[in-house]
Short mmCIF file of C-alpha atoms in Angstrom, two decimals:
data_model
loop_
_atom_site.label_atom_id
_atom_site.label_comp_id
_atom_site.label_asym_id
_atom_site.label_seq_id
_atom_site.Cartn_x
_atom_site.Cartn_y
_atom_site.Cartn_z
CA MET A 690 -71.20 20.68 19.63
CA LYS A 691 -71.20 19.75 15.95
CA LYS A 692 -70.08 23.30 15.02
CA LEU A 693 -67.21 23.09 17.54
CA THR A 694 -66.07 19.74 16.17
CA LYS A 695 -66.18 21.03 12.63
CA LYS A 696 -64.15 24.09 13.62
CA TYR A 697 -61.43 22.00 15.24
CA SER A 698 -61.43 19.63 12.26
CA VAL A 699 -60.78 22.50 9.89
CA GLN A 700 -57.97 23.81 12.10
CA LEU A 701 -56.43 20.36 12.40
CA ALA A 702 -56.56 19.85 8.65
CA GLY A 703 -54.89 23.19 8.11
CA LEU A 704 -52.16 22.33 10.64
CA LEU A 705 -51.50 18.98 8.97
CA LEU A 706 -51.31 20.66 5.58
CA LEU A 707 -48.80 23.15 6.93
CA LEU A 708 -46.66 20.38 8.46
CA ALA A 709 -46.80 18.48 5.20
CA LEU A 710 -45.58 21.45 3.22
CA LEU A 711 -42.65 22.26 5.52
CA PRO A 712 -40.48 19.15 4.68
CA VAL A 713 -41.15 19.64 0.98
CA SER A 714 -39.92 23.20 1.26
CA CYS A 715 -36.78 22.04 3.15
CA ILE A 716 -36.08 19.36 0.54
CA LYS A 717 -36.44 21.89 -2.26
CA ASP A 718 -34.09 24.31 -0.48
CA ASP A 719 -31.57 21.54 0.16
CA TYR A 720 -31.76 20.33 -3.44
CA ALA A 721 -31.37 23.87 -4.71
CA ALA A 722 -28.15 24.19 -2.68
CA LYS A 723 -26.64 21.18 -4.45
CA GLU A 724 -24.88 21.24 -7.81
CA LYS A 725 -23.41 18.63 -10.12
CA ALA A 726 -19.65 18.17 -10.12
CA THR A 727 -17.11 16.06 -11.99
CA VAL A 728 -13.69 14.98 -10.77
CA GLN A 729 -10.99 13.24 -12.80
CA VAL A 730 -8.50 11.13 -10.85
CA THR A 731 -5.38 9.41 -12.17
CA PHE A 732 -4.20 6.44 -10.11
CA THR A 733 -0.52 5.55 -10.55
CA THR A 734 1.68 2.82 -9.18
CA ARG A 735 4.08 4.10 -6.51
CA ALA A 736 7.02 2.10 -7.78
CA ILE A 737 7.13 3.86 -11.15
CA SER A 738 6.67 7.41 -9.87
CA GLY A 739 9.88 9.40 -9.95
CA SER A 740 11.68 6.69 -11.92
CA SER A 741 13.34 7.22 -15.27
CA ASP A 742 11.61 4.06 -16.46
CA THR A 743 8.54 4.53 -18.62
CA ASP A 744 7.13 1.05 -18.19
CA ALA A 745 6.77 -1.65 -15.55
CA ASN A 746 9.62 -3.85 -16.75
CA THR A 747 11.75 -3.10 -13.69
CA LEU A 748 9.19 -4.76 -11.44
CA GLU A 749 8.93 -8.45 -10.66
CA GLU A 750 6.18 -10.18 -12.60
CA TYR A 751 3.72 -10.33 -9.72
CA GLU A 752 4.37 -6.72 -8.67
CA HIS A 753 2.70 -5.29 -11.76
CA MET A 754 -0.67 -3.61 -11.28
CA ARG A 755 -3.10 -5.98 -13.04
CA THR A 756 -6.46 -4.97 -11.52
CA LEU A 757 -7.64 -1.77 -9.89
CA ARG A 758 -10.70 -1.29 -7.69
CA VAL A 759 -11.74 2.25 -6.79
CA ILE A 760 -14.33 3.03 -4.13
CA VAL A 761 -15.63 6.58 -3.64
CA ALA A 762 -17.47 7.46 -0.44
CA ARG A 763 -19.07 10.49 1.14
CA ALA A 764 -18.93 9.91 4.90
CA ASN A 765 -20.26 6.36 5.28
CA ASP A 766 -22.11 6.24 1.96
CA ILE A 767 -20.40 4.51 -0.97
CA LEU A 768 -21.17 6.28 -4.24
CA TYR A 769 -18.91 4.34 -6.63
CA ASN A 770 -17.44 0.86 -6.43
CA VAL A 771 -15.77 -0.05 -9.74
CA LYS A 772 -13.10 -2.51 -10.85
CA TYR A 773 -10.84 -2.34 -13.91
CA ASP A 774 -8.49 -4.80 -15.56
CA ILE A 775 -5.06 -3.26 -16.18
CA ALA A 776 -2.87 -4.11 -19.16
CA GLU A 777 0.51 -5.74 -18.51
CA ASN A 778 2.65 -2.62 -18.94
CA GLU A 779 0.07 -0.03 -17.90
CA THR A 780 1.23 1.94 -14.85
CA SER A 781 -1.68 4.35 -14.41
CA LYS A 782 -5.44 4.57 -14.82
CA THR A 783 -7.44 7.78 -15.27
CA ILE A 784 -11.08 7.67 -14.18
CA THR A 785 -13.70 10.41 -14.49
CA PHE A 786 -16.36 10.50 -11.78
CA SER A 787 -19.29 12.56 -12.95
CA GLU A 788 -22.73 13.45 -11.64
CA LEU A 789 -21.52 14.01 -8.11
CA THR A 790 -24.15 16.02 -6.19
CA VAL A 791 -22.16 18.53 -4.16
CA ASP A 792 -22.86 21.52 -1.94
CA LYS A 793 -22.04 24.89 -3.52
CA ALA A 794 -19.22 25.34 -1.02
CA GLY A 795 -17.81 21.91 -1.88
CA GLU A 796 -17.66 18.61 -0.05
CA ASP A 797 -15.05 16.01 0.92
CA PHE A 798 -15.06 12.63 -0.81
CA ASP A 799 -12.91 9.67 0.26
CA PHE A 800 -11.22 7.74 -2.55
CA TYR A 801 -10.02 4.19 -1.83
CA ALA A 802 -7.87 2.37 -4.38
CA ILE A 803 -6.87 -1.29 -4.22
CA ALA A 804 -4.67 -2.76 -6.95
CA ASN A 805 -4.33 -6.55 -7.21
CA GLU A 806 -7.14 -7.21 -4.77
CA VAL A 807 -6.72 -10.97 -5.22
CA GLY A 808 -3.53 -10.70 -3.15
CA THR A 809 -5.52 -9.50 -0.13
CA GLU A 810 -7.40 -12.82 0.07
CA TYR A 811 -10.71 -10.94 0.60
CA SER A 812 -13.51 -11.67 -1.89
CA ASP A 813 -16.33 -9.35 -0.77
CA TRP A 814 -15.12 -6.14 -2.41
CA GLU A 815 -18.36 -5.49 -4.26
CA SER A 816 -20.35 -5.34 -1.02
CA VAL A 817 -17.73 -3.97 1.38
CA SER A 818 -18.71 -1.11 3.73
CA VAL A 819 -16.72 2.00 4.59
CA GLU A 820 -16.29 0.78 8.15
CA THR A 821 -14.84 -2.51 6.93
CA LEU A 822 -12.55 -0.76 4.44
CA ASN A 823 -11.02 1.36 7.20
CA SER A 824 -10.44 -1.60 9.52
CA ARG A 825 -9.26 -4.25 7.04
CA SER A 826 -5.79 -5.82 7.44
CA LEU A 827 -3.51 -8.15 5.53
CA ARG A 828 -2.56 -11.21 7.57
CA ASN A 829 -1.14 -13.96 5.36
CA ILE A 830 2.35 -12.92 4.26
CA ALA A 831 3.13 -16.51 3.31
CA THR A 832 0.72 -16.24 0.38
CA LEU A 833 2.51 -13.13 -0.89
CA ASN A 834 5.82 -14.98 -0.71
CA ASP A 835 4.67 -18.01 -2.67
CA GLY A 836 5.87 -16.52 -5.96
CA ASN A 837 2.44 -16.85 -7.60
CA THR A 838 0.37 -14.10 -5.97
CA LEU A 839 -0.11 -10.54 -7.13
CA ILE A 840 1.24 -8.03 -4.61
CA PRO A 841 -1.44 -5.57 -3.44
CA GLN A 842 -1.02 -1.83 -3.77
CA THR A 843 -3.32 0.62 -1.99
CA ALA A 844 -4.07 4.28 -1.48
CA LYS A 845 -6.58 6.37 0.38
CA ALA A 846 -7.10 10.10 -0.20
CA THR A 847 -9.68 12.75 0.62
CA ILE A 848 -10.51 15.16 -2.21
CA HIS A 849 -12.49 18.38 -1.66
CA VAL A 850 -14.78 18.65 -4.69
CA VAL A 851 -16.21 22.07 -5.61
CA PRO A 852 -18.75 22.51 -8.40
CA GLY A 853 -17.35 24.36 -11.40
CA ASN A 854 -13.71 23.86 -10.39
CA SER A 855 -11.22 21.77 -12.32
CA ASP A 856 -10.90 18.96 -9.79
CA ASP A 857 -8.28 16.83 -11.58
CA THR A 858 -5.82 15.08 -9.30
CA THR A 859 -3.35 12.21 -9.07
CA ILE A 860 -3.31 9.54 -6.37
CA GLN A 861 -0.24 7.34 -6.05
CA LEU A 862 -0.66 3.79 -4.85
CA GLN A 863 2.04 2.10 -2.82
CA PHE A 864 2.76 -1.51 -2.11
CA ALA A 865 1.04 -2.68 1.07
CA VAL A 866 4.22 -4.56 2.06
CA ALA A 867 7.97 -3.95 2.29
CA LYS A 868 10.56 -5.90 0.34
CA VAL A 869 14.06 -7.25 0.86
CA ARG A 870 16.28 -7.97 -2.12
CA LEU A 871 19.55 -9.75 -1.48
CA THR A 872 22.28 -10.12 -4.07
CA ILE A 873 25.35 -12.22 -3.30
CA ASN A 874 28.41 -11.86 -5.51
CA ASN A 875 31.03 -14.60 -5.54
CA THR A 876 34.45 -13.18 -6.43
CA SER A 877 36.22 -16.51 -6.10
CA THR A 878 36.64 -19.12 -8.81
CA GLU A 879 35.00 -21.82 -6.69
CA SER A 880 31.26 -22.29 -6.20
CA GLN A 881 30.00 -21.01 -2.83
CA THR A 882 26.99 -22.12 -0.81
CA VAL A 883 25.25 -19.76 1.61
CA SER A 884 22.61 -21.54 3.66
CA ASP A 885 19.70 -20.70 5.97
CA ILE A 886 19.58 -17.01 5.02
CA LYS A 887 17.14 -15.00 7.13
CA LEU A 888 16.24 -11.37 7.76
CA SER A 889 15.17 -11.09 11.39
CA GLY A 890 13.43 -8.39 13.44
CA VAL A 891 10.63 -7.89 10.91
CA ASN A 892 6.86 -7.99 11.09
CA MET A 893 5.35 -11.17 9.63
CA THR A 894 2.02 -10.95 11.50
CA SER A 895 -0.28 -8.33 9.96
CA THR A 896 -0.55 -4.83 8.52
CA PRO A 897 -3.44 -2.41 7.80
CA LEU A 898 -4.69 -2.49 4.22
CA PHE A 899 -4.19 1.29 4.01
CA ALA A 900 -1.15 3.05 5.45
CA GLU A 901 -1.53 4.49 8.93
CA LYS A 902 0.43 7.23 10.68
CA ASN A 903 2.23 4.94 13.12
CA LEU A 904 4.17 1.81 12.20
CA SER A 905 3.62 -1.49 13.94
CA THR A 906 6.05 -2.47 16.71
CA GLU A 907 5.61 -6.18 15.95
CA ASN A 908 9.18 -7.34 15.32
CA ASN A 909 9.52 -10.96 16.39
CA GLY A 910 9.38 -12.39 12.89
CA SER A 911 11.96 -13.43 10.33
CA VAL A 912 11.67 -13.76 6.59
CA ASP A 913 13.33 -16.81 5.07
CA LEU A 914 15.50 -16.20 2.01
CA GLY A 915 16.46 -19.85 1.68
CA ASP A 916 19.80 -21.26 0.47
CA MET A 917 21.90 -19.89 -2.38
CA VAL A 918 24.54 -21.64 -4.46
CA ILE A 919 26.62 -19.11 -6.37
CA SER A 920 28.93 -20.31 -9.13
CA GLY A 921 32.49 -19.01 -9.31
CA MET A 922 32.74 -15.39 -10.50
CA ASP A 923 28.94 -15.14 -10.58
CA SER A 924 26.11 -13.58 -8.58
CA LYS A 925 22.57 -14.47 -7.53
CA THR A 926 19.59 -12.47 -6.29
CA VAL A 927 16.64 -13.45 -4.13
CA TYR A 928 13.83 -11.38 -2.71
CA ALA A 929 10.92 -11.67 -0.29
CA TYR A 930 8.17 -9.58 1.29
CA PHE A 931 7.27 -8.66 4.86
CA TYR A 932 5.04 -6.14 6.63
CA GLU A 933 6.17 -2.65 7.59
CA ASN A 934 7.32 -2.08 11.15
CA GLN A 935 9.62 -0.25 13.51
CA ASN A 936 12.22 -2.03 15.61
CA SER A 937 14.38 -0.11 18.05
CA SER A 938 16.75 -3.10 18.28
CA GLY A 939 17.36 -3.07 14.54
CA TYR A 940 17.45 -5.84 11.93
CA ASN A 941 19.94 -8.63 11.26
CA LEU A 942 20.82 -10.70 8.22
CA THR A 943 21.93 -14.15 9.32
CA ALA A 944 23.31 -17.05 7.29
CA LEU A 945 25.68 -20.01 7.29
CA TRP A 946 28.80 -19.47 5.15
CA LYS A 947 31.91 -21.16 6.50
CA LYS A 948 30.41 -20.44 9.90
CA ASP A 949 27.27 -18.84 11.37
CA GLN A 950 27.18 -15.22 10.27
CA THR A 951 25.26 -12.29 11.76
CA LEU A 952 25.22 -9.03 9.83
CA PRO A 953 23.56 -6.11 11.67
CA LEU A 954 21.97 -3.71 9.23
CA GLN A 955 23.33 -0.24 9.82
CA ILE A 956 23.66 3.08 8.04
CA GLY A 957 26.15 5.93 8.31
CA SER A 958 29.90 6.29 8.11
CA ASP A 959 32.36 3.90 9.75
CA ASP A 960 32.77 6.19 12.77
CA ASN A 961 29.05 6.95 13.12
CA LYS A 962 27.12 3.72 12.56
CA GLN A 963 23.38 3.77 13.28
CA LEU A 964 20.92 0.90 13.27
CA ILE A 965 18.05 0.88 10.82
CA THR A 966 15.04 1.06 13.12
CA GLU A 967 12.10 1.12 10.72
CA ILE A 968 11.14 -0.17 7.30
CA PRO A 969 7.88 1.35 5.94
CA ARG A 970 5.64 -0.18 3.29
CA GLY A 971 6.61 0.51 -0.28
CA LYS A 972 10.27 0.53 0.64
CA MET A 973 12.94 -1.99 -0.23
CA LEU A 974 15.91 -3.16 1.78
CA ASP A 975 18.45 -3.67 -0.99
CA ILE A 976 21.47 -5.68 0.20
CA ASN A 977 24.51 -6.57 -1.86
CA VAL A 978 27.01 -9.01 -0.34
CA THR A 979 30.39 -9.92 -1.80
CA LEU A 980 31.96 -13.25 -0.84
CA ASN A 981 35.77 -13.04 -0.76
CA ALA A 982 36.52 -16.69 -0.20
CA ASP A 983 40.20 -16.39 -1.18
CA VAL A 984 41.11 -13.50 1.11
CA ASP A 985 40.25 -12.44 4.62
CA ILE A 986 38.75 -8.93 4.65
CA ASN A 987 37.07 -7.25 7.62
CA PRO A 988 33.49 -6.33 6.63
CA THR A 989 32.35 -2.71 6.44
CA ILE A 990 28.56 -2.60 6.49
CA GLN A 991 26.67 -0.02 4.41
CA VAL A 992 22.90 -0.40 4.21
CA GLN A 993 20.03 1.82 3.03
CA VAL A 994 16.26 1.53 2.87
CA ASN A 995 15.38 2.70 -0.65
CA GLU A 996 12.36 3.20 -2.80
CA TRP A 997 11.03 -0.07 -4.25
CA ILE A 998 12.93 0.71 -7.41
CA GLY A 999 16.14 2.28 -6.21
CA LYS A 1000 19.86 2.14 -6.46
CA THR A 1001 21.74 -0.99 -5.42
CA ILE A 1002 23.90 -0.47 -2.33
CA ASN A 1003 26.95 -2.48 -1.39
CA VAL A 1004 27.35 -4.48 1.77
CA PRO A 1005 30.91 -5.80 2.07
CA PRO A 1006 31.57 -9.48 2.64
CA PHE A 1007 30.83 -11.87 5.44
CA LYS A 1008 34.08 -12.48 7.23
#
């Protein structure tokens, strides 16, 4: 009986030794299949891209990129979470991510970029998870319209990193909101007052932090552009922000000038007018209105949704 016990003990010890060696062998094989890789990414502000401007001077003060947080993840594991301060007129930031352990065939890494994170009103960026990143939304548009808050810009991109390749790429950020800029020109010699100016049909509720394929259909909001007093032979400009959306009924600019005015925003030629039915993030509704107080001219409406920095379009006068 003692000999039998000893025999089984030896066999059991040998089996345990074999089982112990197997995971080590798998780990070694897996480690051997990995190689180090480096990727260099340049993050640029969307508003400057494609523009003839070489600096950020064409942006409003609080639209400049002043901080940049970059998070790099492989599946649900965050590998890098870094934040940089950005100089006043700096419009891009190049970052080198080294020591990435990658399969020989290459692997996908998700890059998340958030500029001006203070404007999101979230404060847990250093401990945020991938799941939270992908589900996070902006909800307080009033804060972004207070004239003192940095406007967030975001981007998300997947980069396939292969060891030994030159994996240098550029990721463009875009504003997480849309913008309306209204300029009113007074061609008369008398001062003109335009009151209670609103853009209606927009989304003032919420928007995903990162752009999604489909636009929100929330369209019951209106953005208040206030009152404007324009001196004779002068012009004034106001602007405000709202969240991207689509609206099959279109958008209206309303105001009080001599009487209640409603200006549907349309595009196309006079004989083929079409409503604007969507305004994506990073776009600007640029409206130029001329007040002809001395003459009575029927309005002809011409409206475009442009890049954030784009040409000024003309919208003829309120009647």
